[in-house]
Amino acid sequence: MPELPEVETIRRGLEPVLVGARIERVEQRRADLRFPFPENFGKRLTGRKVVMLARRAKYLLAHLDDGTVLIIHLGMSGRISITGQGQLGEFTHNQGNRDIHDHVVLRLESGTEIIYNDPRRFGMMDLTTGTSLAAHPLLANIGIEPLGPDLTPEYLARHAAGRRTNLKSFLLDQRIIAGLGNIYVCEALFRARLNPSRAAACLATSTGKPNARTSALIPHIKDVLNEAIQAGGSTLKDYAQADGSLGYFQHSFHVYGREGEPCLTPACRGMVRRNVQAGRSTFFCPICQR
Ligand SMILES: [Zn+2]
């Protein structure tokens, strides 16, 4: 499943190709993905120029020149690739015939094609306008961006104060922080040496103010995401050469996926353990995460 760093990597890969480009033709090859496509989907995109490509949580937001915004979510298995003989850029790749899971193809004036492929079809696309974007049902109730200026010790402490829910579930709560996924919560808690089962209230004083833990945790959250985005950026080119698709990359983690392996904290003799919290695997070191 693509997490925030992968979606951001895709955004960065698409931006130079898509922004400023006009959509010449839209090939919509099914009526639905996770949800039905909006009415006149192809018609509303055809002839429009993309003016900006933004990201909110794990949604890609393509702003068009008539005020329309195309919302894309990659679900569990969505991929976007760039192909065509047009102006081949850094992230473009020639591809042969359509795959049966290529559900949407945006053909740009340049001849470049942006292909959305999704075998499991948990992804979605919708159309809205720039002015109603913030009120869109998918976006209206989501929390702050973890990489933006709103994630402050004060914000986190205010929401954590008095909460008996565990740290892992608290940080995964999309109404508090949007787009922070399972892998990155595990990694940030490891770096902050906080046990994922602790009550979230440990991030606040009794009066709801931040404490040393809160201040230490936030840079770790930003670091794990930024490092993954950097890793994605450096592998973008290799990926494009391999299969033209953007965004999925190999990245090594300190605890995630390392059950039974030695903890990487210097001098710690712990072994990485896995348990399940709220249906998701949690990886942590029971010795150095307290
Ligand atoms: Zn350890």
Coordinates of C-alpha atoms in Angstrom, one line a residue, residues 181-193 220-221 224 252-258 283 289:
G181 CA 0.8 5.4 8.1
N182 CA 1.6 2.2 10.0
I183 CA 5.3 1.9 8.9
Y184 CA 6.2 5.4 9.8
V185 CA 4.5 5.4 13.2
C186 CA 6.5 2.3 14.1
E187 CA 9.7 3.9 13.0
A188 CA 9.1 7.3 14.7
L189 CA 8.2 5.6 18.0
F190 CA 11.4 3.5 17.8
R191 CA 13.5 6.5 17.2
A192 CA 11.8 8.3 20.1
R193 CA 12.3 5.2 22.2
H220 CA 11.5 11.9 14.5
I221 CA 8.1 11.8 12.7
V224 CA 11.3 9.2 9.0
S252 CA 15.0 -0.1 4.8
F253 CA 13.5 0.4 8.2
H254 CA 14.9 0.1 11.7
V255 CA 12.0 -2.0 13.2
Y256 CA 9.3 -2.4 10.5
G257 CA 9.4 -5.9 9.1
R258 CA 12.3 -6.9 11.3
F283 CA 7.2 -3.6 15.4
Q289 CA 11.3 1.6 23.9

